[in-house]
């Protein structure tokens, strides 16, 4: 076999491994179609992965196919035990930390590592992760085991059940995405009993477990946008919209994503949507941004703005001005 053929086989086998990590079960014809090879070549490539130490299982009949099982031992040239433990603990810290955009990537990597992590090492990872803390504010504490259960369910497209404070009955959902804000983790999922898309705070979920039912993914709204709008606006009793005379990228740097939704409105303006139980606080935050703005909704907030402006003018008046 020449060097070019060897590289082609190696790249194909690595692509096969990546596919097996993405989904719980693939049939032989599905893999053959994705890789543009014959089912016989799929079987040979599976044997190559097994020779490298990857436990690829095959089953027959309805629902059968190829799946990547938990590792009996770490595949050669990947990680030794100490490296695997150190990597998993670091990924757990990253998934729960407050570093921008690092949490999602860390959780995806941790999900892949979980596929091949031997059972004997999972106990070591759990013990070490429980001893790691941070002095920064970070996110609300979330059980890593719960995060992993939810990540697997999203990846494998299986229903999950859990208890949640806002409902008296156990929730049944089709998990779609895990969304990380600057402070918390949220699960974006389709609630089967309420027949609608919902977001759930992971730190409030208890008795989380995967169910045996697989589902076909529905057409879904943007998970991050849906969760952000809910956190910043819909959860509050009152909402307000403003037109701010400043570019959206500048305003986004001034307002935490959990406090407001910022949408471009041309190149020089943006729309800000926020909520609160008392809109006076939202008005004061808008004033402190330092940009001119207009109140779009609710209309009655304009009169409240005048009242606050008169109060501020009165406070600024000295005895010499009267």
PDB file of C-alpha atoms in Angstrom:
ATOM      1  CA  UNK A   1       0.000   0.000   0.000  1.00  0.00           C
ATOM      2  CA  UNK A   2       1.475   3.383  -1.001  1.00  0.00           C
ATOM      3  CA  UNK A   3       1.689   6.427   1.302  1.00  0.00           C
ATOM      4  CA  UNK A   4      -1.336   8.091  -0.294  1.00  0.00           C
ATOM      5  CA  UNK A   5      -3.510   5.016   0.207  1.00  0.00           C
ATOM      6  CA  UNK A   6      -2.378   4.722   3.842  1.00  0.00           C
ATOM      7  CA  UNK A   7      -3.250   8.362   4.516  1.00  0.00           C
ATOM      8  CA  UNK A   8      -6.654   7.845   2.899  1.00  0.00           C
ATOM      9  CA  UNK A   9      -7.374   4.794   5.051  1.00  0.00           C
ATOM     10  CA  UNK A  10      -6.190   6.546   8.225  1.00  0.00           C
ATOM     11  CA  UNK A  11      -8.332   9.628   7.542  1.00  0.00           C
ATOM     12  CA  UNK A  12     -11.335   7.428   6.777  1.00  0.00           C
ATOM     13  CA  UNK A  13     -10.930   5.424   9.994  1.00  0.00           C
ATOM     14  CA  UNK A  14     -10.602   8.626  12.042  1.00  0.00           C
ATOM     15  CA  UNK A  15     -13.755   9.975  10.354  1.00  0.00           C
ATOM     16  CA  UNK A  16     -15.525   6.727  11.242  1.00  0.00           C
ATOM     17  CA  UNK A  17     -14.425   7.123  14.868  1.00  0.00           C
ATOM     18  CA  UNK A  18     -15.783  10.690  14.882  1.00  0.00           C
ATOM     19  CA  UNK A  19     -19.162   9.494  13.577  1.00  0.00           C
ATOM     20  CA  UNK A  20     -19.362   6.785  16.251  1.00  0.00           C
ATOM     21  CA  UNK A  21     -18.718   9.455  18.905  1.00  0.00           C
ATOM     22  CA  UNK A  22     -21.500  11.689  17.576  1.00  0.00           C
ATOM     23  CA  UNK A  23     -24.403   9.246  17.829  1.00  0.00           C
ATOM     24  CA  UNK A  24     -25.265   6.169  19.867  1.00  0.00           C
ATOM     25  CA  UNK A  25     -25.986   3.742  17.009  1.00  0.00           C
ATOM     26  CA  UNK A  26     -25.192   3.732  13.282  1.00  0.00           C
ATOM     27  CA  UNK A  27     -26.246   1.034  10.833  1.00  0.00           C
ATOM     28  CA  UNK A  28     -23.701  -0.331   8.364  1.00  0.00           C
ATOM     29  CA  UNK A  29     -25.474   1.197   5.326  1.00  0.00           C
ATOM     30  CA  UNK A  30     -25.659   4.601   7.072  1.00  0.00           C
ATOM     31  CA  UNK A  31     -21.924   4.592   7.732  1.00  0.00           C
ATOM     32  CA  UNK A  32     -21.181   3.377   4.212  1.00  0.00           C
ATOM     33  CA  UNK A  33     -23.268   6.220   2.747  1.00  0.00           C
ATOM     34  CA  UNK A  34     -21.638   8.868   4.966  1.00  0.00           C
ATOM     35  CA  UNK A  35     -18.113   7.648   4.160  1.00  0.00           C
ATOM     36  CA  UNK A  36     -18.851   6.803   0.504  1.00  0.00           C
ATOM     37  CA  UNK A  37     -17.527   3.263   0.878  1.00  0.00           C
ATOM     38  CA  UNK A  38     -18.984  -0.261   0.777  1.00  0.00           C
ATOM     39  CA  UNK A  39     -20.442  -2.027   3.852  1.00  0.00           C
ATOM     40  CA  UNK A  40     -17.566  -4.513   3.557  1.00  0.00           C
ATOM     41  CA  UNK A  41     -15.043  -1.655   3.926  1.00  0.00           C
ATOM     42  CA  UNK A  42     -17.005  -0.397   6.942  1.00  0.00           C
ATOM     43  CA  UNK A  43     -16.562  -3.800   8.585  1.00  0.00           C
ATOM     44  CA  UNK A  44     -12.805  -3.738   7.865  1.00  0.00           C
ATOM     45  CA  UNK A  45     -12.466  -0.218   9.292  1.00  0.00           C
ATOM     46  CA  UNK A  46     -14.390  -1.243  12.412  1.00  0.00           C
ATOM     47  CA  UNK A  47     -11.882  -4.066  12.895  1.00  0.00           C
ATOM     48  CA  UNK A  48      -9.055  -1.522  12.566  1.00  0.00           C
ATOM     49  CA  UNK A  49     -10.593   0.551  15.372  1.00  0.00           C
ATOM     50  CA  UNK A  50     -10.976  -2.542  17.544  1.00  0.00           C
ATOM     51  CA  UNK A  51      -7.312  -3.391  16.953  1.00  0.00           C
ATOM     52  CA  UNK A  52      -6.439   0.088  18.250  1.00  0.00           C
ATOM     53  CA  UNK A  53      -8.401  -0.558  21.449  1.00  0.00           C
ATOM     54  CA  UNK A  54     -11.728   1.132  20.664  1.00  0.00           C
ATOM     55  CA  UNK A  55     -14.623  -1.113  21.830  1.00  0.00           C
ATOM     56  CA  UNK A  56     -16.932  -0.949  18.798  1.00  0.00           C
ATOM     57  CA  UNK A  57     -19.946  -3.211  19.365  1.00  0.00           C
ATOM     58  CA  UNK A  58     -22.160  -4.625  16.609  1.00  0.00           C
ATOM     59  CA  UNK A  59     -25.715  -5.919  16.985  1.00  0.00           C
ATOM     60  CA  UNK A  60     -28.222  -7.409  14.550  1.00  0.00           C
ATOM     61  CA  UNK A  61     -31.930  -6.895  13.985  1.00  0.00           C
ATOM     62  CA  UNK A  62     -34.245  -3.894  14.358  1.00  0.00           C
ATOM     63  CA  UNK A  63     -32.448  -1.074  16.116  1.00  0.00           C
ATOM     64  CA  UNK A  64     -29.097  -2.813  15.634  1.00  0.00           C
ATOM     65  CA  UNK A  65     -25.894  -1.432  14.239  1.00  0.00           C
ATOM     66  CA  UNK A  66     -22.487  -0.233  15.365  1.00  0.00           C
ATOM     67  CA  UNK A  67     -21.957   1.625  18.617  1.00  0.00           C
ATOM     68  CA  UNK A  68     -18.915   2.788  20.550  1.00  0.00           C
ATOM     69  CA  UNK A  69     -19.017   1.252  24.013  1.00  0.00           C
ATOM     70  CA  UNK A  70     -17.326   2.310  27.277  1.00  0.00           C
ATOM     71  CA  UNK A  71     -13.622   1.482  27.138  1.00  0.00           C
ATOM     72  CA  UNK A  72     -12.206  -1.592  28.798  1.00  0.00           C
ATOM     73  CA  UNK A  73      -8.854   0.109  28.496  1.00  0.00           C
ATOM     74  CA  UNK A  74      -7.748   3.401  27.045  1.00  0.00           C
ATOM     75  CA  UNK A  75      -6.965   3.172  23.314  1.00  0.00           C
ATOM     76  CA  UNK A  76      -3.213   3.160  22.584  1.00  0.00           C
ATOM     77  CA  UNK A  77      -1.527   6.503  21.876  1.00  0.00           C
ATOM     78  CA  UNK A  78      -4.491   8.425  23.274  1.00  0.00           C
ATOM     79  CA  UNK A  79      -4.092   9.009  27.029  1.00  0.00           C
ATOM     80  CA  UNK A  80      -2.688   7.063  29.924  1.00  0.00           C
ATOM     81  CA  UNK A  81      -4.642   6.836  33.180  1.00  0.00           C
ATOM     82  CA  UNK A  82      -3.087   9.924  34.801  1.00  0.00           C
ATOM     83  CA  UNK A  83      -3.518  11.994  31.644  1.00  0.00           C
ATOM     84  CA  UNK A  84      -7.146  10.876  31.283  1.00  0.00           C
ATOM     85  CA  UNK A  85      -7.967  11.834  34.884  1.00  0.00           C
ATOM     86  CA  UNK A  86      -6.214  15.203  34.582  1.00  0.00           C
ATOM     87  CA  UNK A  87      -7.987  15.948  31.286  1.00  0.00           C
ATOM     88  CA  UNK A  88     -11.426  14.987  32.611  1.00  0.00           C
ATOM     89  CA  UNK A  89     -11.044  17.083  35.766  1.00  0.00           C
ATOM     90  CA  UNK A  90      -9.815  20.059  33.740  1.00  0.00           C
ATOM     91  CA  UNK A  91     -12.779  19.723  31.397  1.00  0.00           C
ATOM     92  CA  UNK A  92     -15.172  19.562  34.350  1.00  0.00           C
ATOM     93  CA  UNK A  93     -13.633  22.770  35.693  1.00  0.00           C
ATOM     94  CA  UNK A  94     -13.985  24.390  32.277  1.00  0.00           C
ATOM     95  CA  UNK A  95     -17.584  23.268  31.897  1.00  0.00           C
ATOM     96  CA  UNK A  96     -18.513  24.807  35.231  1.00  0.00           C
ATOM     97  CA  UNK A  97     -16.331  27.879  34.984  1.00  0.00           C
ATOM     98  CA  UNK A  98     -17.029  31.382  33.805  1.00  0.00           C
ATOM     99  CA  UNK A  99     -14.516  31.625  30.934  1.00  0.00           C
ATOM    100  CA  UNK A 100     -16.345  32.983  27.873  1.00  0.00           C
ATOM    101  CA  UNK A 101     -17.280  30.278  25.343  1.00  0.00           C
ATOM    102  CA  UNK A 102     -15.099  27.685  27.097  1.00  0.00           C
ATOM    103  CA  UNK A 103     -17.885  25.866  28.943  1.00  0.00           C
ATOM    104  CA  UNK A 104     -19.684  24.489  25.877  1.00  0.00           C
ATOM    105  CA  UNK A 105     -16.475  23.285  24.229  1.00  0.00           C
ATOM    106  CA  UNK A 106     -15.312  21.671  27.474  1.00  0.00           C
ATOM    107  CA  UNK A 107     -18.625  19.850  27.863  1.00  0.00           C
ATOM    108  CA  UNK A 108     -18.507  18.562  24.274  1.00  0.00           C
ATOM    109  CA  UNK A 109     -14.963  17.298  24.780  1.00  0.00           C
ATOM    110  CA  UNK A 110     -15.911  15.721  28.112  1.00  0.00           C
ATOM    111  CA  UNK A 111     -18.812  13.905  26.434  1.00  0.00           C
ATOM    112  CA  UNK A 112     -16.429  12.408  23.873  1.00  0.00           C
ATOM    113  CA  UNK A 113     -13.930  11.411  26.564  1.00  0.00           C
ATOM    114  CA  UNK A 114     -16.748   9.762  28.533  1.00  0.00           C
ATOM    115  CA  UNK A 115     -17.273   7.338  25.632  1.00  0.00           C
ATOM    116  CA  UNK A 116     -13.872   5.692  26.160  1.00  0.00           C
ATOM    117  CA  UNK A 117     -13.165   6.425  29.828  1.00  0.00           C
ATOM    118  CA  UNK A 118     -12.878   3.103  31.729  1.00  0.00           C
ATOM    119  CA  UNK A 119     -15.240   2.644  34.653  1.00  0.00           C
ATOM    120  CA  UNK A 120     -12.334   2.396  37.112  1.00  0.00           C
ATOM    121  CA  UNK A 121     -11.231   5.938  36.149  1.00  0.00           C
ATOM    122  CA  UNK A 122     -14.698   7.474  36.455  1.00  0.00           C
ATOM    123  CA  UNK A 123     -14.550   7.028  40.232  1.00  0.00           C
ATOM    124  CA  UNK A 124     -11.191   8.823  40.296  1.00  0.00           C
ATOM    125  CA  UNK A 125     -12.560  11.690  38.215  1.00  0.00           C
ATOM    126  CA  UNK A 126     -15.622  12.026  40.453  1.00  0.00           C
ATOM    127  CA  UNK A 127     -13.469  12.149  43.592  1.00  0.00           C
ATOM    128  CA  UNK A 128     -11.049  14.710  42.175  1.00  0.00           C
ATOM    129  CA  UNK A 129     -13.718  16.955  40.647  1.00  0.00           C
ATOM    130  CA  UNK A 130     -15.466  17.104  44.010  1.00  0.00           C
ATOM    131  CA  UNK A 131     -12.332  18.532  45.591  1.00  0.00           C
ATOM    132  CA  UNK A 132     -11.870  21.363  43.069  1.00  0.00           C
ATOM    133  CA  UNK A 133     -13.317  24.771  43.899  1.00  0.00           C
ATOM    134  CA  UNK A 134     -12.963  28.316  42.574  1.00  0.00           C
ATOM    135  CA  UNK A 135     -12.794  31.615  44.423  1.00  0.00           C
ATOM    136  CA  UNK A 136     -14.449  33.474  41.522  1.00  0.00           C
ATOM    137  CA  UNK A 137     -18.193  34.004  41.377  1.00  0.00           C
ATOM    138  CA  UNK A 138     -18.604  31.597  38.480  1.00  0.00           C
ATOM    139  CA  UNK A 139     -21.825  29.801  37.731  1.00  0.00           C
ATOM    140  CA  UNK A 140     -24.392  28.270  40.032  1.00  0.00           C
ATOM    141  CA  UNK A 141     -23.119  24.910  41.246  1.00  0.00           C
ATOM    142  CA  UNK A 142     -24.206  22.032  39.023  1.00  0.00           C
ATOM    143  CA  UNK A 143     -23.623  18.325  39.608  1.00  0.00           C
ATOM    144  CA  UNK A 144     -21.185  17.162  36.885  1.00  0.00           C
ATOM    145  CA  UNK A 145     -23.020  13.831  36.722  1.00  0.00           C
ATOM    146  CA  UNK A 146     -26.237  15.696  35.831  1.00  0.00           C
ATOM    147  CA  UNK A 147     -24.435  17.683  33.124  1.00  0.00           C
ATOM    148  CA  UNK A 148     -23.047  14.472  31.672  1.00  0.00           C
ATOM    149  CA  UNK A 149     -26.461  12.761  31.735  1.00  0.00           C
ATOM    150  CA  UNK A 150     -28.037  15.706  29.905  1.00  0.00           C
ATOM    151  CA  UNK A 151     -25.182  15.965  27.398  1.00  0.00           C
ATOM    152  CA  UNK A 152     -25.467  12.254  26.566  1.00  0.00           C
ATOM    153  CA  UNK A 153     -29.243  12.538  26.173  1.00  0.00           C
ATOM    154  CA  UNK A 154     -28.864  15.489  23.769  1.00  0.00           C
ATOM    155  CA  UNK A 155     -26.266  13.590  21.787  1.00  0.00           C
ATOM    156  CA  UNK A 156     -28.138  10.252  21.710  1.00  0.00           C
ATOM    157  CA  UNK A 157     -31.605  11.811  21.160  1.00  0.00           C
ATOM    158  CA  UNK A 158     -33.297  10.060  24.071  1.00  0.00           C
ATOM    159  CA  UNK A 159     -35.978  11.461  26.357  1.00  0.00           C
ATOM    160  CA  UNK A 160     -35.140  12.423  29.931  1.00  0.00           C
ATOM    161  CA  UNK A 161     -37.224  12.753  33.062  1.00  0.00           C
ATOM    162  CA  UNK A 162     -36.632  14.991  36.072  1.00  0.00           C
ATOM    163  CA  UNK A 163     -38.292  16.841  38.921  1.00  0.00           C
ATOM    164  CA  UNK A 164     -38.510  20.638  38.770  1.00  0.00           C
ATOM    165  CA  UNK A 165     -39.744  23.179  41.350  1.00  0.00           C
ATOM    166  CA  UNK A 166     -42.346  24.808  39.069  1.00  0.00           C
ATOM    167  CA  UNK A 167     -44.316  21.601  38.487  1.00  0.00           C
ATOM    168  CA  UNK A 168     -46.026  19.085  40.742  1.00  0.00           C
ATOM    169  CA  UNK A 169     -45.542  16.221  38.278  1.00  0.00           C
ATOM    170  CA  UNK A 170     -42.374  14.743  36.868  1.00  0.00           C
ATOM    171  CA  UNK A 171     -41.263  16.452  33.652  1.00  0.00           C
ATOM    172  CA  UNK A 172     -40.749  14.488  30.424  1.00  0.00           C
ATOM    173  CA  UNK A 173     -38.787  16.273  27.730  1.00  0.00           C
ATOM    174  CA  UNK A 174     -36.873  15.801  24.493  1.00  0.00           C
ATOM    175  CA  UNK A 175     -33.504  17.435  25.246  1.00  0.00           C
ATOM    176  CA  UNK A 176     -32.111  19.597  22.458  1.00  0.00           C
ATOM    177  CA  UNK A 177     -29.217  21.734  23.715  1.00  0.00           C
ATOM    178  CA  UNK A 178     -27.344  22.695  26.874  1.00  0.00           C
ATOM    179  CA  UNK A 179     -26.931  26.481  26.986  1.00  0.00           C
ATOM    180  CA  UNK A 180     -24.383  28.243  29.202  1.00  0.00           C
ATOM    181  CA  UNK A 181     -24.978  31.793  30.397  1.00  0.00           C
ATOM    182  CA  UNK A 182     -22.489  33.865  32.336  1.00  0.00           C
ATOM    183  CA  UNK A 183     -23.869  32.445  35.602  1.00  0.00           C
ATOM    184  CA  UNK A 184     -25.888  29.291  34.960  1.00  0.00           C
ATOM    185  CA  UNK A 185     -26.449  26.209  32.793  1.00  0.00           C
ATOM    186  CA  UNK A 186     -29.825  25.761  31.094  1.00  0.00           C
ATOM    187  CA  UNK A 187     -31.388  22.826  29.268  1.00  0.00           C
ATOM    188  CA  UNK A 188     -33.358  23.798  26.175  1.00  0.00           C
ATOM    189  CA  UNK A 189     -35.876  21.035  25.492  1.00  0.00           C
ATOM    190  CA  UNK A 190     -39.305  20.192  24.117  1.00  0.00           C
ATOM    191  CA  UNK A 191     -41.723  19.621  27.011  1.00  0.00           C
ATOM    192  CA  UNK A 192     -43.898  16.662  26.000  1.00  0.00           C
ATOM    193  CA  UNK A 193     -46.661  17.347  28.521  1.00  0.00           C
ATOM    194  CA  UNK A 194     -46.900  21.084  27.760  1.00  0.00           C
ATOM    195  CA  UNK A 195     -46.373  20.642  24.012  1.00  0.00           C
ATOM    196  CA  UNK A 196     -43.936  23.548  23.774  1.00  0.00           C
ATOM    197  CA  UNK A 197     -40.260  24.494  23.895  1.00  0.00           C
ATOM    198  CA  UNK A 198     -39.039  25.293  27.400  1.00  0.00           C
ATOM    199  CA  UNK A 199     -35.758  26.110  29.144  1.00  0.00           C
ATOM    200  CA  UNK A 200     -34.841  24.690  32.563  1.00  0.00           C
ATOM    201  CA  UNK A 201     -32.152  25.742  35.022  1.00  0.00           C
ATOM    202  CA  UNK A 202     -29.903  22.718  35.452  1.00  0.00           C
ATOM    203  CA  UNK A 203     -29.085  23.561  39.074  1.00  0.00           C
ATOM    204  CA  UNK A 204     -32.822  23.266  39.893  1.00  0.00           C
ATOM    205  CA  UNK A 205     -33.297  19.883  38.230  1.00  0.00           C
ATOM    206  CA  UNK A 206     -33.335  16.833  40.514  1.00  0.00           C
ATOM    207  CA  UNK A 207     -33.704  13.071  40.012  1.00  0.00           C
ATOM    208  CA  UNK A 208     -32.490  13.425  36.426  1.00  0.00           C
ATOM    209  CA  UNK A 209     -32.527  10.197  34.422  1.00  0.00           C
ATOM    210  CA  UNK A 210     -32.458   9.111  30.797  1.00  0.00           C
ATOM    211  CA  UNK A 211     -35.495   7.281  29.473  1.00  0.00           C
ATOM    212  CA  UNK A 212     -35.539   4.431  26.948  1.00  0.00           C
ATOM    213  CA  UNK A 213     -37.515   6.287  24.273  1.00  0.00           C
ATOM    214  CA  UNK A 214     -35.616   7.704  21.315  1.00  0.00           C
ATOM    215  CA  UNK A 215     -37.063  10.685  19.471  1.00  0.00           C
ATOM    216  CA  UNK A 216     -36.667  12.294  16.063  1.00  0.00           C
ATOM    217  CA  UNK A 217     -35.454  15.916  16.506  1.00  0.00           C
ATOM    218  CA  UNK A 218     -38.074  18.561  15.775  1.00  0.00           C
ATOM    219  CA  UNK A 219     -37.536  21.842  13.954  1.00  0.00           C
ATOM    220  CA  UNK A 220     -36.323  24.041  16.804  1.00  0.00           C
ATOM    221  CA  UNK A 221     -35.837  27.757  17.400  1.00  0.00           C
ATOM    222  CA  UNK A 222     -32.367  29.078  18.157  1.00  0.00           C
ATOM    223  CA  UNK A 223     -31.588  27.587  21.570  1.00  0.00           C
ATOM    224  CA  UNK A 224     -29.231  30.288  22.833  1.00  0.00           C
ATOM    225  CA  UNK A 225     -31.498  33.143  21.707  1.00  0.00           C
ATOM    226  CA  UNK A 226     -34.587  31.492  23.227  1.00  0.00           C
ATOM    227  CA  UNK A 227     -32.896  30.923  26.578  1.00  0.00           C
ATOM    228  CA  UNK A 228     -31.353  34.401  26.666  1.00  0.00           C
ATOM    229  CA  UNK A 229     -34.671  36.120  25.964  1.00  0.00           C
ATOM    230  CA  UNK A 230     -36.323  34.053  28.671  1.00  0.00           C
ATOM    231  CA  UNK A 231     -33.620  34.834  31.245  1.00  0.00           C
ATOM    232  CA  UNK A 232     -33.446  38.542  30.405  1.00  0.00           C
ATOM    233  CA  UNK A 233     -37.133  39.283  29.871  1.00  0.00           C
ATOM    234  CA  UNK A 234     -39.857  36.624  29.923  1.00  0.00           C
ATOM    235  CA  UNK A 235     -39.257  35.450  33.493  1.00  0.00           C
ATOM    236  CA  UNK A 236     -40.140  38.913  34.825  1.00  0.00           C
ATOM    237  CA  UNK A 237     -43.605  40.341  35.374  1.00  0.00           C
ATOM    238  CA  UNK A 238     -42.808  43.459  33.294  1.00  0.00           C
ATOM    239  CA  UNK A 239     -40.891  43.895  30.048  1.00  0.00           C
ATOM    240  CA  UNK A 240     -39.574  46.948  28.240  1.00  0.00           C
ATOM    241  CA  UNK A 241     -38.113  47.707  24.792  1.00  0.00           C
ATOM    242  CA  UNK A 242     -35.790  50.572  23.959  1.00  0.00           C
ATOM    243  CA  UNK A 243     -34.189  51.995  20.818  1.00  0.00           C
ATOM    244  CA  UNK A 244     -30.626  52.908  21.756  1.00  0.00           C
ATOM    245  CA  UNK A 245     -28.656  55.300  19.552  1.00  0.00           C
ATOM    246  CA  UNK A 246     -25.441  53.295  19.572  1.00  0.00           C
ATOM    247  CA  UNK A 247     -24.163  50.280  17.582  1.00  0.00           C
ATOM    248  CA  UNK A 248     -25.230  46.886  18.922  1.00  0.00           C
ATOM    249  CA  UNK A 249     -21.666  45.612  19.414  1.00  0.00           C
ATOM    250  CA  UNK A 250     -20.874  48.531  21.727  1.00  0.00           C
ATOM    251  CA  UNK A 251     -24.061  48.078  23.780  1.00  0.00           C
ATOM    252  CA  UNK A 252     -23.523  44.304  24.094  1.00  0.00           C
ATOM    253  CA  UNK A 253     -20.201  44.995  25.782  1.00  0.00           C
ATOM    254  CA  UNK A 254     -22.006  47.172  28.357  1.00  0.00           C
ATOM    255  CA  UNK A 255     -24.911  44.862  29.222  1.00  0.00           C
ATOM    256  CA  UNK A 256     -24.553  41.252  30.490  1.00  0.00           C
ATOM    257  CA  UNK A 257     -26.299  38.738  28.246  1.00  0.00           C
ATOM    258  CA  UNK A 258     -28.419  37.622  31.211  1.00  0.00           C
ATOM    259  CA  UNK A 259     -29.718  41.186  31.721  1.00  0.00           C
ATOM    260  CA  UNK A 260     -30.987  42.111  28.254  1.00  0.00           C
ATOM    261  CA  UNK A 261     -31.324  41.053  24.639  1.00  0.00           C
ATOM    262  CA  UNK A 262     -29.543  43.405  22.222  1.00  0.00           C
ATOM    263  CA  UNK A 263     -30.554  43.322  18.543  1.00  0.00           C
ATOM    264  CA  UNK A 264     -29.060  45.401  15.702  1.00  0.00           C
ATOM    265  CA  UNK A 265     -31.294  48.150  14.292  1.00  0.00           C
ATOM    266  CA  UNK A 266     -29.319  49.410  11.343  1.00  0.00           C
ATOM    267  CA  UNK A 267     -25.617  50.174  11.774  1.00  0.00           C
ATOM    268  CA  UNK A 268     -25.864  52.989  14.308  1.00  0.00           C
ATOM    269  CA  UNK A 269     -28.732  51.903  16.559  1.00  0.00           C
ATOM    270  CA  UNK A 270     -29.930  48.801  18.370  1.00  0.00           C
ATOM    271  CA  UNK A 271     -33.005  47.475  20.157  1.00  0.00           C
ATOM    272  CA  UNK A 272     -32.683  46.483  23.805  1.00  0.00           C
ATOM    273  CA  UNK A 273     -35.242  44.173  25.440  1.00  0.00           C
ATOM    274  CA  UNK A 274     -35.164  43.679  29.195  1.00  0.00           C
ATOM    275  CA  UNK A 275     -37.460  42.780  32.057  1.00  0.00           C
ATOM    276  CA  UNK A 276     -37.834  43.411  35.775  1.00  0.00           C
ATOM    277  CA  UNK A 277     -40.441  43.399  38.500  1.00  0.00           C
ATOM    278  CA  UNK A 278     -39.884  47.166  38.782  1.00  0.00           C
ATOM    279  CA  UNK A 279     -39.015  48.937  35.519  1.00  0.00           C
ATOM    280  CA  UNK A 280     -37.456  51.889  37.369  1.00  0.00           C
ATOM    281  CA  UNK A 281     -34.307  49.801  37.720  1.00  0.00           C
ATOM    282  CA  UNK A 282     -34.275  49.097  33.974  1.00  0.00           C
ATOM    283  CA  UNK A 283     -34.619  52.822  33.250  1.00  0.00           C
ATOM    284  CA  UNK A 284     -31.689  53.652  35.506  1.00  0.00           C
ATOM    285  CA  UNK A 285     -29.510  51.053  33.781  1.00  0.00           C
ATOM    286  CA  UNK A 286     -30.421  52.516  30.395  1.00  0.00           C
ATOM    287  CA  UNK A 287     -29.463  56.006  31.591  1.00  0.00           C
ATOM    288  CA  UNK A 288     -26.122  54.758  32.904  1.00  0.00           C
ATOM    289  CA  UNK A 289     -25.217  53.306  29.484  1.00  0.00           C
ATOM    290  CA  UNK A 290     -24.432  56.863  28.405  1.00  0.00           C
ATOM    291  CA  UNK A 291     -26.318  56.773  25.078  1.00  0.00           C
ATOM    292  CA  UNK A 292     -29.427  58.554  23.862  1.00  0.00           C
ATOM    293  CA  UNK A 293     -32.408  56.211  23.789  1.00  0.00           C
ATOM    294  CA  UNK A 294     -36.142  56.065  23.099  1.00  0.00           C
ATOM    295  CA  UNK A 295     -38.813  54.056  24.922  1.00  0.00           C
ATOM    296  CA  UNK A 296     -40.668  51.743  22.527  1.00  0.00           C
ATOM    297  CA  UNK A 297     -42.717  49.702  25.023  1.00  0.00           C
ATOM    298  CA  UNK A 298     -44.636  49.994  27.254  1.00  0.00           C
ATOM    299  CA  UNK A 299     -45.972  53.499  26.430  1.00  0.00           C
ATOM    300  CA  UNK A 300     -46.732  54.273  30.103  1.00  0.00           C
ATOM    301  CA  UNK A 301     -43.028  53.998  30.869  1.00  0.00           C
ATOM    302  CA  UNK A 302     -42.540  57.397  29.183  1.00  0.00           C
ATOM    303  CA  UNK A 303     -44.526  59.194  31.889  1.00  0.00           C
ATOM    304  CA  UNK A 304     -42.550  57.336  34.538  1.00  0.00           C
ATOM    305  CA  UNK A 305     -39.379  58.511  32.819  1.00  0.00           C
ATOM    306  CA  UNK A 306     -40.557  62.143  33.065  1.00  0.00           C
ATOM    307  CA  UNK A 307     -41.309  61.703  36.771  1.00  0.00           C
ATOM    308  CA  UNK A 308     -37.841  60.323  37.440  1.00  0.00           C
ATOM    309  CA  UNK A 309     -36.259  63.085  35.332  1.00  0.00           C
ATOM    310  CA  UNK A 310     -38.050  65.767  37.382  1.00  0.00           C
ATOM    311  CA  UNK A 311     -36.898  64.096  40.589  1.00  0.00           C
ATOM    312  CA  UNK A 312     -33.299  64.056  39.364  1.00  0.00           C
ATOM    313  CA  UNK A 313     -33.509  67.722  38.329  1.00  0.00           C
ATOM    314  CA  UNK A 314     -34.892  68.584  41.745  1.00  0.00           C
ATOM    315  CA  UNK A 315     -32.077  66.722  43.451  1.00  0.00           C
ATOM    316  CA  UNK A 316     -29.562  68.615  41.327  1.00  0.00           C
ATOM    317  CA  UNK A 317     -31.005  72.017  42.297  1.00  0.00           C
ATOM    318  CA  UNK A 318     -29.028  73.893  44.971  1.00  0.00           C
ATOM    319  CA  UNK A 319     -30.448  76.634  47.254  1.00  0.00           C
ATOM    320  CA  UNK A 320     -28.631  79.246  45.135  1.00  0.00           C
ATOM    321  CA  UNK A 321     -30.611  78.152  42.062  1.00  0.00           C
ATOM    322  CA  UNK A 322     -33.959  79.018  43.672  1.00  0.00           C
TER     323      UNK A 322
END
